PDB file of C-alpha atoms in Angstrom:
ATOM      1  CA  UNK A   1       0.000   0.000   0.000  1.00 53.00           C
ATOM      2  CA  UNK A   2       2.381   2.530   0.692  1.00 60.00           C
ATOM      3  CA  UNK A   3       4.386   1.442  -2.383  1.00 67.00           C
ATOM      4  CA  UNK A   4       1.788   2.275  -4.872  1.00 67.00           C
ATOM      5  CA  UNK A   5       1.286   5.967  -2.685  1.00 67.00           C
ATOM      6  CA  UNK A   6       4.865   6.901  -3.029  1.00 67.00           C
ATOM      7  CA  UNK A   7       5.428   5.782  -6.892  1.00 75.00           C
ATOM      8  CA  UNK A   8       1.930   7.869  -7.118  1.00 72.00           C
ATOM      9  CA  UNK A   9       3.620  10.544  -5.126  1.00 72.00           C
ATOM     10  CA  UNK A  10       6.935  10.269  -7.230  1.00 76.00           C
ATOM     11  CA  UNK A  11       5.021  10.424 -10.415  1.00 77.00           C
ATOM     12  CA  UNK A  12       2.826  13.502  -9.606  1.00 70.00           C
ATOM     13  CA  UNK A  13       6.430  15.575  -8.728  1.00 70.00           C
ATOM     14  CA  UNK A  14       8.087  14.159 -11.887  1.00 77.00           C
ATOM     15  CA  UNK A  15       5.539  15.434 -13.928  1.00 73.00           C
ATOM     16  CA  UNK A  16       5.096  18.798 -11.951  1.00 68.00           C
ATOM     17  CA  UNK A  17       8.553  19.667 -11.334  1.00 68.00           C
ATOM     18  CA  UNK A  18      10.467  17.720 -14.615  1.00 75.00           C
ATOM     19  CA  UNK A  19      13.669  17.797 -11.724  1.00 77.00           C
ATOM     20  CA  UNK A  20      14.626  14.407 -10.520  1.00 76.00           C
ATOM     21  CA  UNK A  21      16.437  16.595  -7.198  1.00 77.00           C
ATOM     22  CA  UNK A  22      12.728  17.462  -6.381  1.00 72.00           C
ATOM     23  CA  UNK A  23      11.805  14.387  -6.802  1.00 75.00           C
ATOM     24  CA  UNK A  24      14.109  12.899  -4.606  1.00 79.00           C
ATOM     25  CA  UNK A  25      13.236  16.058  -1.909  1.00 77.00           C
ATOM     26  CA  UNK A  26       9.753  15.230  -1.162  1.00 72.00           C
ATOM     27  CA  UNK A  27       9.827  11.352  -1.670  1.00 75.00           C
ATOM     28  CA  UNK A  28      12.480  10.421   1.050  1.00 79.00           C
ATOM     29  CA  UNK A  29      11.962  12.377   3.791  1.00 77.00           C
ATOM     30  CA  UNK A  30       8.333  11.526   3.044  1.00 73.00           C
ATOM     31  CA  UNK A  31       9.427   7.554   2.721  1.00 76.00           C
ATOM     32  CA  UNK A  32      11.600   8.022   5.840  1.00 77.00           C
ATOM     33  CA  UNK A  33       8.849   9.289   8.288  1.00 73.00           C
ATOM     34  CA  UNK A  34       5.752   7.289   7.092  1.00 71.00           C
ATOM     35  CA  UNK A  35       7.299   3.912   7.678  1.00 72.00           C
ATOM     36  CA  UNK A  36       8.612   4.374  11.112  1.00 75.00           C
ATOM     37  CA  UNK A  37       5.067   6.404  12.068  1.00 69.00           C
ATOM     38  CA  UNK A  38       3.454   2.887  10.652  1.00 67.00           C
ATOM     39  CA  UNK A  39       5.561   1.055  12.433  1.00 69.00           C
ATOM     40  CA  UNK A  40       4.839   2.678  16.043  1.00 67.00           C
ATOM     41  CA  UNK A  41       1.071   2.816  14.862  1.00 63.00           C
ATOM     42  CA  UNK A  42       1.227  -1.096  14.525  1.00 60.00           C
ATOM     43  CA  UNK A  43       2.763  -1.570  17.684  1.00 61.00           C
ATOM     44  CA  UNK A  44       0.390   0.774  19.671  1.00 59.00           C
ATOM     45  CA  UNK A  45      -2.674  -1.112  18.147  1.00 54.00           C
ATOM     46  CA  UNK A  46      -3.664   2.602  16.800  1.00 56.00           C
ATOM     47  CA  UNK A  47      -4.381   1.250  13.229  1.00 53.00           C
ATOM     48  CA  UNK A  48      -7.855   2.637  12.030  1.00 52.00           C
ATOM     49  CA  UNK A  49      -9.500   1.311   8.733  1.00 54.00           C
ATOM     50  CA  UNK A  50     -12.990   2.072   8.929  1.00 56.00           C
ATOM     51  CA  UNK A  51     -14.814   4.916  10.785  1.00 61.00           C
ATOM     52  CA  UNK A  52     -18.468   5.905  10.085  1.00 68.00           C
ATOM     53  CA  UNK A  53     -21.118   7.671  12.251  1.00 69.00           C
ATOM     54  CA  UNK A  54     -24.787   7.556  11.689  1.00 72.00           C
ATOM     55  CA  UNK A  55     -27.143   9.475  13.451  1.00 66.00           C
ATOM     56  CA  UNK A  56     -31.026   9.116  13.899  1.00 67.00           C
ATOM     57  CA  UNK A  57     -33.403  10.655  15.980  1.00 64.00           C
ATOM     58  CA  UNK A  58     -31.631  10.995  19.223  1.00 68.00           C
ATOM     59  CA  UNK A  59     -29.633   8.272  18.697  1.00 74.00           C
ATOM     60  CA  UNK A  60     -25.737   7.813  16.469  1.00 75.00           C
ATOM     61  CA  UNK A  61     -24.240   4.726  15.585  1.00 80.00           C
ATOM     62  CA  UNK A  62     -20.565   4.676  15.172  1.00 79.00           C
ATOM     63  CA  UNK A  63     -19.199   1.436  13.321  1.00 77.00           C
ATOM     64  CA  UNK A  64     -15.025   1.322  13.582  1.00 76.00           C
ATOM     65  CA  UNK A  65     -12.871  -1.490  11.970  1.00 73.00           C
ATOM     66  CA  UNK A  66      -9.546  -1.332  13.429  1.00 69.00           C
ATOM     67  CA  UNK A  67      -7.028  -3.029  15.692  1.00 64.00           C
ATOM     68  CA  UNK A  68      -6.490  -2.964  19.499  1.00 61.00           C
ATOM     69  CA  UNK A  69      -2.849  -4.436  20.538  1.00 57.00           C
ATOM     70  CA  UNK A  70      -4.042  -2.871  24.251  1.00 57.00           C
ATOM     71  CA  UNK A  71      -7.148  -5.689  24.219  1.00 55.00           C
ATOM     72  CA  UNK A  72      -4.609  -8.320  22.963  1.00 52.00           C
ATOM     73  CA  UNK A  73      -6.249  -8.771  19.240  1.00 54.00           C
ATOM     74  CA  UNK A  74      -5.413  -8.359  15.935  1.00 59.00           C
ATOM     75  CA  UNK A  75      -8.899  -7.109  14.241  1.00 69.00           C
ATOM     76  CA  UNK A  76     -11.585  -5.659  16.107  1.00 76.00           C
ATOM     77  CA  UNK A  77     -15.006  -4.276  14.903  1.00 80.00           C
ATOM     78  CA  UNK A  78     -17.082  -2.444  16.913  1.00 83.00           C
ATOM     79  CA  UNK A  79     -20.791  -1.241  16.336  1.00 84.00           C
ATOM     80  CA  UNK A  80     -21.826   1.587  19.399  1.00 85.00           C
ATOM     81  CA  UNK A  81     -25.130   2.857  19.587  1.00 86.00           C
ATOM     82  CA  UNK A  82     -25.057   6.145  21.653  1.00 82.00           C
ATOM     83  CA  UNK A  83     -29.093   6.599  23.136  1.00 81.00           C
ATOM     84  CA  UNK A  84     -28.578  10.055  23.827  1.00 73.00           C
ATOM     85  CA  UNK A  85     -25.852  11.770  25.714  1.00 73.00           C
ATOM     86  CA  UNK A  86     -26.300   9.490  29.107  1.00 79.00           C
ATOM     87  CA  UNK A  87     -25.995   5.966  27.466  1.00 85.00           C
ATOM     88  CA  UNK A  88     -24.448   3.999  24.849  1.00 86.00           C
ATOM     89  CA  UNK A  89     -23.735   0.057  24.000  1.00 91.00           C
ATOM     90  CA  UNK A  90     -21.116  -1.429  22.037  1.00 89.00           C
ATOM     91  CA  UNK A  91     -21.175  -4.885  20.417  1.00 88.00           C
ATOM     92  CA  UNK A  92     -17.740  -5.836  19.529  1.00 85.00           C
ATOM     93  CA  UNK A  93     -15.822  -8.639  17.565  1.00 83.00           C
ATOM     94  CA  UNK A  94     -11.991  -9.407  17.689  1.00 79.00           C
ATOM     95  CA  UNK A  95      -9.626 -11.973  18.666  1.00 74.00           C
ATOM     96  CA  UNK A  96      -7.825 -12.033  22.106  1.00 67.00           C
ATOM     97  CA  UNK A  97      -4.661 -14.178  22.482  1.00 66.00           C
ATOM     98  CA  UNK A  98      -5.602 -16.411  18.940  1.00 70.00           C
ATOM     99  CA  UNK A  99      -9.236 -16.755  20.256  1.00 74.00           C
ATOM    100  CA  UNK A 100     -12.265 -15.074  18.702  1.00 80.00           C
ATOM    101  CA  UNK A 101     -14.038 -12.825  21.054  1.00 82.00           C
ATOM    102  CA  UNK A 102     -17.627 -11.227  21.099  1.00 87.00           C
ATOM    103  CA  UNK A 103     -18.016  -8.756  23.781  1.00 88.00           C
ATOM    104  CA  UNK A 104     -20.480  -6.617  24.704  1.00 91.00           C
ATOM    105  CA  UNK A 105     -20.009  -2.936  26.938  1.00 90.00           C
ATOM    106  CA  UNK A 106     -22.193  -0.810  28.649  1.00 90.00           C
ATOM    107  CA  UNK A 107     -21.142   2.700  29.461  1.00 88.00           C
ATOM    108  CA  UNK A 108     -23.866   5.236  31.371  1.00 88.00           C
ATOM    109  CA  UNK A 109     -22.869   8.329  32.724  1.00 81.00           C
ATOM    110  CA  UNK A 110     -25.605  10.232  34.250  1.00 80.00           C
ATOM    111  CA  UNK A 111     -25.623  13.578  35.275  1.00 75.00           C
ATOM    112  CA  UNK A 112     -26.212  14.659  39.191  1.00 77.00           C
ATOM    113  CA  UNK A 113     -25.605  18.288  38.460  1.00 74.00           C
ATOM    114  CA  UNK A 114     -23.533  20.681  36.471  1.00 68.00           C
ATOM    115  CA  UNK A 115     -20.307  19.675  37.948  1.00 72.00           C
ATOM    116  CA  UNK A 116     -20.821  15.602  38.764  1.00 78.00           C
ATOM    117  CA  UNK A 117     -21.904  12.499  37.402  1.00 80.00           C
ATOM    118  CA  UNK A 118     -22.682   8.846  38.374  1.00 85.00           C
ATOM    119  CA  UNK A 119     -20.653   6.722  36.084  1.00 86.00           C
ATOM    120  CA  UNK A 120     -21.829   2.632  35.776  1.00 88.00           C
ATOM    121  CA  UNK A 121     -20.068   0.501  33.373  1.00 86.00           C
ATOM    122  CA  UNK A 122     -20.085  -3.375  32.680  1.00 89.00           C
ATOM    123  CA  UNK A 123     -18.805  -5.864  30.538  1.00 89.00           C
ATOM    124  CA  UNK A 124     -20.478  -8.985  29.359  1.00 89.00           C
ATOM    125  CA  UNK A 125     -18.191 -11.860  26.709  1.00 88.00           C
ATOM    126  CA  UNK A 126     -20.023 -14.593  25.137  1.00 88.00           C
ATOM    127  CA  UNK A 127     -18.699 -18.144  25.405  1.00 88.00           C
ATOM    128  CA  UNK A 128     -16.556 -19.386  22.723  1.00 85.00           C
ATOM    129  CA  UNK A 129     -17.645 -22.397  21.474  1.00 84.00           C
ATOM    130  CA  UNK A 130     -15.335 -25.843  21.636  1.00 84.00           C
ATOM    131  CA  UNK A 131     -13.945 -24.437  25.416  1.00 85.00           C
ATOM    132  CA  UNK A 132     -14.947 -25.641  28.719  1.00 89.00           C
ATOM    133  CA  UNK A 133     -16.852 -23.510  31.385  1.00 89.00           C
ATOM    134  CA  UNK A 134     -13.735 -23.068  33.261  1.00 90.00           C
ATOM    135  CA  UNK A 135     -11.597 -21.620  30.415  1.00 87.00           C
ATOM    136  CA  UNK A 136     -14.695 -19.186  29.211  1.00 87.00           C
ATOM    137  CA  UNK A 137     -14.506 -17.635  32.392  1.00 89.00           C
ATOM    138  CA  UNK A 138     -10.435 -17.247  32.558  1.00 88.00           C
ATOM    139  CA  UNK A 139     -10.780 -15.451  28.566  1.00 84.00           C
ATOM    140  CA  UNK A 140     -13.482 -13.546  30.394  1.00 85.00           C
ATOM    141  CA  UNK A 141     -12.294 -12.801  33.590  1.00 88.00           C
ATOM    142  CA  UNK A 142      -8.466 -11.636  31.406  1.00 85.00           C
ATOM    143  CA  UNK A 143     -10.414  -9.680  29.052  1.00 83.00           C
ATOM    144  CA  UNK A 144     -12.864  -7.844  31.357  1.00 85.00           C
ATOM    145  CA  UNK A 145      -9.873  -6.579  33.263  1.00 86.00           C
ATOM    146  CA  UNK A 146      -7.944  -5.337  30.401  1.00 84.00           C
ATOM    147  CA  UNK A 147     -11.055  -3.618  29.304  1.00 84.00           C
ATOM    148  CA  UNK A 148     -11.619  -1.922  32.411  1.00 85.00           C
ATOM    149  CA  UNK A 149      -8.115  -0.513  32.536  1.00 86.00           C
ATOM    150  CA  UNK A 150      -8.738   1.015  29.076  1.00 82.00           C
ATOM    151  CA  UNK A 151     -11.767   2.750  29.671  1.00 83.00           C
ATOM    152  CA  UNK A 152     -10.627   4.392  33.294  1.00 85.00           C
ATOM    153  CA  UNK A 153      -7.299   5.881  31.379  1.00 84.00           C
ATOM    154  CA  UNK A 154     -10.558   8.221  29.625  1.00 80.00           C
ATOM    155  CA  UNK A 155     -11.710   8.301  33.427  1.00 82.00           C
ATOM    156  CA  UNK A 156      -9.004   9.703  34.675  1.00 83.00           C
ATOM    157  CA  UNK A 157      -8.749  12.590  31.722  1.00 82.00           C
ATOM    158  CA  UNK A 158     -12.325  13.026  32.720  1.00 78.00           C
ATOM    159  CA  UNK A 159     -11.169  13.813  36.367  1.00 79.00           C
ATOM    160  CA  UNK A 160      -8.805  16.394  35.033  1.00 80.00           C
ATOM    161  CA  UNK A 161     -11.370  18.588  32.922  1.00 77.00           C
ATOM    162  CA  UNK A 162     -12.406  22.150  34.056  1.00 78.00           C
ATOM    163  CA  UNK A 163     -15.654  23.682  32.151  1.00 76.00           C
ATOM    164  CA  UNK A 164     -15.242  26.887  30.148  1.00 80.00           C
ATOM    165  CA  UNK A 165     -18.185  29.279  30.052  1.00 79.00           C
ATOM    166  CA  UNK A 166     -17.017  30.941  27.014  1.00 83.00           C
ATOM    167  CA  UNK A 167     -14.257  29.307  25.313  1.00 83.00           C
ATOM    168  CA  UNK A 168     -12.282  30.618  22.218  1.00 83.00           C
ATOM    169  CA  UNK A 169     -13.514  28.524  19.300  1.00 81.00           C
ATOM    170  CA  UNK A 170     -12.186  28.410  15.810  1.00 78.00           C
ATOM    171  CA  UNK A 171     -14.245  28.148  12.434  1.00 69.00           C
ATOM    172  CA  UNK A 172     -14.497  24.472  12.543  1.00 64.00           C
ATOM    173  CA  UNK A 173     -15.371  23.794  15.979  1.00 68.00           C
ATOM    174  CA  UNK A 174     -18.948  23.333  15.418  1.00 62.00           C
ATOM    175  CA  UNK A 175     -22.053  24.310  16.932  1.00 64.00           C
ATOM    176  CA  UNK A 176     -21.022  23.904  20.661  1.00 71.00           C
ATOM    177  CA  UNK A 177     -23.033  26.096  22.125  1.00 74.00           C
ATOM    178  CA  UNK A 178     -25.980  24.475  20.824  1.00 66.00           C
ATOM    179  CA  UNK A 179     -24.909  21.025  21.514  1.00 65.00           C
ATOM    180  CA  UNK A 180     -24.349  21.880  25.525  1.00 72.00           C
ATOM    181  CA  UNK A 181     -27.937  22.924  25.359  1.00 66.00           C
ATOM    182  CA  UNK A 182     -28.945  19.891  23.289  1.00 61.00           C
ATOM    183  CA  UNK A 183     -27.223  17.797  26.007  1.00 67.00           C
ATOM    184  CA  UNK A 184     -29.083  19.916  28.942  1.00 67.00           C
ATOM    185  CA  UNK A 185     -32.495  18.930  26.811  1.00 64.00           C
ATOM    186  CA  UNK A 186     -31.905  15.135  27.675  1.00 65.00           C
ATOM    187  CA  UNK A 187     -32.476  15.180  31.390  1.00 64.00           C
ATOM    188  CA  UNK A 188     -35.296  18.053  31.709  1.00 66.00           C
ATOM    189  CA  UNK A 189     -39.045  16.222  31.854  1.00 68.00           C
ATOM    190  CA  UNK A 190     -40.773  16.238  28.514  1.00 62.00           C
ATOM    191  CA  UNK A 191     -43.038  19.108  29.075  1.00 68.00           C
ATOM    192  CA  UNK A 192     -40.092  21.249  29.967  1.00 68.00           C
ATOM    193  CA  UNK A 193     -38.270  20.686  26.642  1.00 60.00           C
ATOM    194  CA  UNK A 194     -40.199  23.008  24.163  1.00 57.00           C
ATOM    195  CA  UNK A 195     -39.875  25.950  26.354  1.00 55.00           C
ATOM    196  CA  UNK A 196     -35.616  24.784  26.246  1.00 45.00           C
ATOM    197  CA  UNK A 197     -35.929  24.347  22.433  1.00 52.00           C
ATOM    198  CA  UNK A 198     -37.458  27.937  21.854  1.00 47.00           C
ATOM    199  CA  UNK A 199     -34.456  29.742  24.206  1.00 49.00           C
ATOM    200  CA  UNK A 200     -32.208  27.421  22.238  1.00 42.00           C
ATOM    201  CA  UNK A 201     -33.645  29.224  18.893  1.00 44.00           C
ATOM    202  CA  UNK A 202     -33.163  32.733  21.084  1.00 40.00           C
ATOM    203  CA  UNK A 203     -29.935  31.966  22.014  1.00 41.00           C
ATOM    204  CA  UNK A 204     -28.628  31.022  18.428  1.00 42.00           C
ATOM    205  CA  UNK A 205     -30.370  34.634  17.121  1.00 44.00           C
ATOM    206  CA  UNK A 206     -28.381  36.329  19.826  1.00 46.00           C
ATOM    207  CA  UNK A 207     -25.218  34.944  18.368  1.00 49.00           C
ATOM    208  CA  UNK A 208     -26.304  36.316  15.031  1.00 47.00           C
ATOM    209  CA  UNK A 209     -26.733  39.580  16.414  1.00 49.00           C
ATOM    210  CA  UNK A 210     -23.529  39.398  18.142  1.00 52.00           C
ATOM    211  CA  UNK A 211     -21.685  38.717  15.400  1.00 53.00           C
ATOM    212  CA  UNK A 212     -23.363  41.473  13.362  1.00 54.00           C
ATOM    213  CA  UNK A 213     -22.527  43.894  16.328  1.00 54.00           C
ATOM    214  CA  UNK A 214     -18.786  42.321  16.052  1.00 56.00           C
ATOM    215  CA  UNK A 215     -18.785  43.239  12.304  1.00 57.00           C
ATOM    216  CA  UNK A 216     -19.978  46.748  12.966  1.00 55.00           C
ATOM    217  CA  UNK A 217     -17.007  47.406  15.818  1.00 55.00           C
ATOM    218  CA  UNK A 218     -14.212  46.231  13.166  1.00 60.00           C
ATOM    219  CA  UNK A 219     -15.828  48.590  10.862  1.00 58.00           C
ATOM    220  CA  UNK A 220     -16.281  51.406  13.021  1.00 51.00           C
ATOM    221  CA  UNK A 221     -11.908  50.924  14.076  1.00 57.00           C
ATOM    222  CA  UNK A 222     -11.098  50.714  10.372  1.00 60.00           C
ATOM    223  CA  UNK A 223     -13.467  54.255  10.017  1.00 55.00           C
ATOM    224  CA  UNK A 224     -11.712  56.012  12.802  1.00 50.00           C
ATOM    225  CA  UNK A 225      -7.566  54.670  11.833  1.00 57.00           C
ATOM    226  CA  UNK A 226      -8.771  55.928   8.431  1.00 55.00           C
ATOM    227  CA  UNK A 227     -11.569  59.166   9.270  1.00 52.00           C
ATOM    228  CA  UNK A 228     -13.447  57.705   6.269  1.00 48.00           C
ATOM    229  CA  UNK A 229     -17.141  57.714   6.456  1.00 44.00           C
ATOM    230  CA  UNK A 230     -18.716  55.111   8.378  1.00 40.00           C
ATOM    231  CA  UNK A 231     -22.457  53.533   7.441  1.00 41.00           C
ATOM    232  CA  UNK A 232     -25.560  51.723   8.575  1.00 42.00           C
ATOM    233  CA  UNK A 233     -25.780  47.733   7.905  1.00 39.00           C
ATOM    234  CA  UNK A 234     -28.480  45.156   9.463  1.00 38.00           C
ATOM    235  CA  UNK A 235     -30.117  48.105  11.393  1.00 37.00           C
ATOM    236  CA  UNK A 236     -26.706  48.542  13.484  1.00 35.00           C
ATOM    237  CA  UNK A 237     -25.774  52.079  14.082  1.00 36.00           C
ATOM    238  CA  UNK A 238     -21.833  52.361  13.451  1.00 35.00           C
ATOM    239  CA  UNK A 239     -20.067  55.639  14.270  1.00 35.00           C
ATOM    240  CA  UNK A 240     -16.766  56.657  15.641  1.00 36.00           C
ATOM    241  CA  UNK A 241     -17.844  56.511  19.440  1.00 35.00           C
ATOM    242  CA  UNK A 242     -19.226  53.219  20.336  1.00 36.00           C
ATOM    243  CA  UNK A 243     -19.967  51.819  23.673  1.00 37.00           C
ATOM    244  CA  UNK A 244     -17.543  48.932  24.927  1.00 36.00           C
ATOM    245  CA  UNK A 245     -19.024  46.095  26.487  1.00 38.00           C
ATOM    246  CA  UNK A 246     -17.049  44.185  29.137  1.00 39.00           C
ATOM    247  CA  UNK A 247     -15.744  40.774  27.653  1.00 39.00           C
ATOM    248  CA  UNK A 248     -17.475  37.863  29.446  1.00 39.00           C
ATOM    249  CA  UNK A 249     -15.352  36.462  32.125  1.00 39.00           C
ATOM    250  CA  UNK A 250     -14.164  32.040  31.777  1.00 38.00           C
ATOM    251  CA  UNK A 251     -15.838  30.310  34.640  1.00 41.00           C
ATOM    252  CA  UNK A 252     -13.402  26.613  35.532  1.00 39.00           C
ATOM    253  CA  UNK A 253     -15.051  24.108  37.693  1.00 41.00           C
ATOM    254  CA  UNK A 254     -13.340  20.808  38.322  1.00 43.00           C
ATOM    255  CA  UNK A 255     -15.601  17.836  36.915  1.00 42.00           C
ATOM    256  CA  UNK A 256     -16.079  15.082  39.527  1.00 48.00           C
ATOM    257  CA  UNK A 257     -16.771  11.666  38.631  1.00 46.00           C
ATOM    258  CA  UNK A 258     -18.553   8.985  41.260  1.00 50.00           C
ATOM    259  CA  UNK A 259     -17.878   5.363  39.957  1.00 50.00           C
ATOM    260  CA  UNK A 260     -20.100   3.194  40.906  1.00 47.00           C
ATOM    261  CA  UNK A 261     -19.074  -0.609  40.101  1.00 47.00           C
ATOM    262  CA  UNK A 262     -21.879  -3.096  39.239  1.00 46.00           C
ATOM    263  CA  UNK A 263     -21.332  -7.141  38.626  1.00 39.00           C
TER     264      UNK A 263
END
């Protein structure tokens, strides 16, 4: 695979550049850090072939095909359903130590209030066929471990997180505004949700009109540097003299986790 991409490489800068030096520029330091970054990604079990993400209703399916050296296999597949922002299940397939495992995991981490959550999680392996009860339960007891250790390294990150109020977001970020209050429209009771879903509408005009008023500052800077004229757009009232608004102040609150630990 990475044969045919660096003769495709090699070929695209021969016929660009007609200079086999340039050639030679771009393919081997390009050769010299992709095998060694394959290498390490092979080792760490960080391989990823297939990612995909479906989403319906309030539910997304994620399917992955990859590998997991950490869970002792060479293949794994796994299918999660995420049921909103509190639950999700994931059915997986692999091989562990030359055996063929089917596990299942259950993650839920429900909200107690802004700053804490209950976390439950559990593991479930089905029998492999051909082995008696006795070595089931070893492949089980092995896997469920390892599995466990995985998913409390997230934990731990979890631990570490502060929340910011107003974080600085570049252009691809995404709507995160919105999807905090979509999240905050999963717990309330369903006769509270419409009145949420209309302040989420206000919420998302208010940014408009923020970022119109943000528009109308830069132009009403570039008017004064320059003492040009300045004008009138989206019903905003530009001028020379403006009045400054404070910049909203970054609240941090530690996140605390409670794990509770279920057979």
């Amino acid at each position: 695979m990475l044969q045919s991409i660096f003769g495709a490489i090699a070929l695209l800068c021969a016929v660009t550049f007609r200079l086999w030096r340039a050639v030679l520029c771009i393919v081997v330091p390009l050769t010299l850090v992709s095998i060694p970054c394959n290498a390490v990604m092979a080792r760490l079990g960080i391989g990823l072939k297939v990612a995909t993400n479906l989403f319906e209703d309030h539910k997304v399916t994620q399917l992955m095909v990859g590998r997991s050296e950490k869970l002792g296999g060479d293949s794994l597949t796994a299918l999660s359903t995420y049921f909103g922002p509190a639950m999700h299940i994931t059915q997986m397939t692999g091989q562990s130590n030359g055996q063929p495992i089917h596990p299942v995991l259950l993650d839920c981490h429900v909200p107690i209030d802004m700053n804490s959550f209950e976390l439950r999680y559990g593991v479930i392996v089905k029998k492999v066929a051909g082995l008696t009860d006795e070595q089931n339960l070893e492949i089980a007891n092995a896997y469920v471990k390892e599995a466990q250790r995985v998913f409390y390294e997230d934990v731990d990150i979890w631990c570490c997180k502060t929340r910011i109020d107003n974080p600085l977001l570049c252009e691809g970020d995404g709507p995160l505004y919105q999807m905090r209050d979509g999240y905050s429209w999963f717990y309330l009771d369903v006769v509270d949700v419409r009145r949420d879903v209309r302040r989420a509408r206000d919420i998302r005009n208010a940014d408009s009109r923020r970022r119109r008023a943000a528009g109308a500052a830069s132009r009403v800077r570039a008017a004064v540097k320059t003492g040009g004229p300045t004008e009138n757009r989206g019903g905003i009232e530009t001028g020379p003299v403006g009045r400054q608004h404070p910049p909203h102040k970054a609240r941090a609150s530690p996140v605390r986790t409670r794990r509770t630990e279920r057979a």
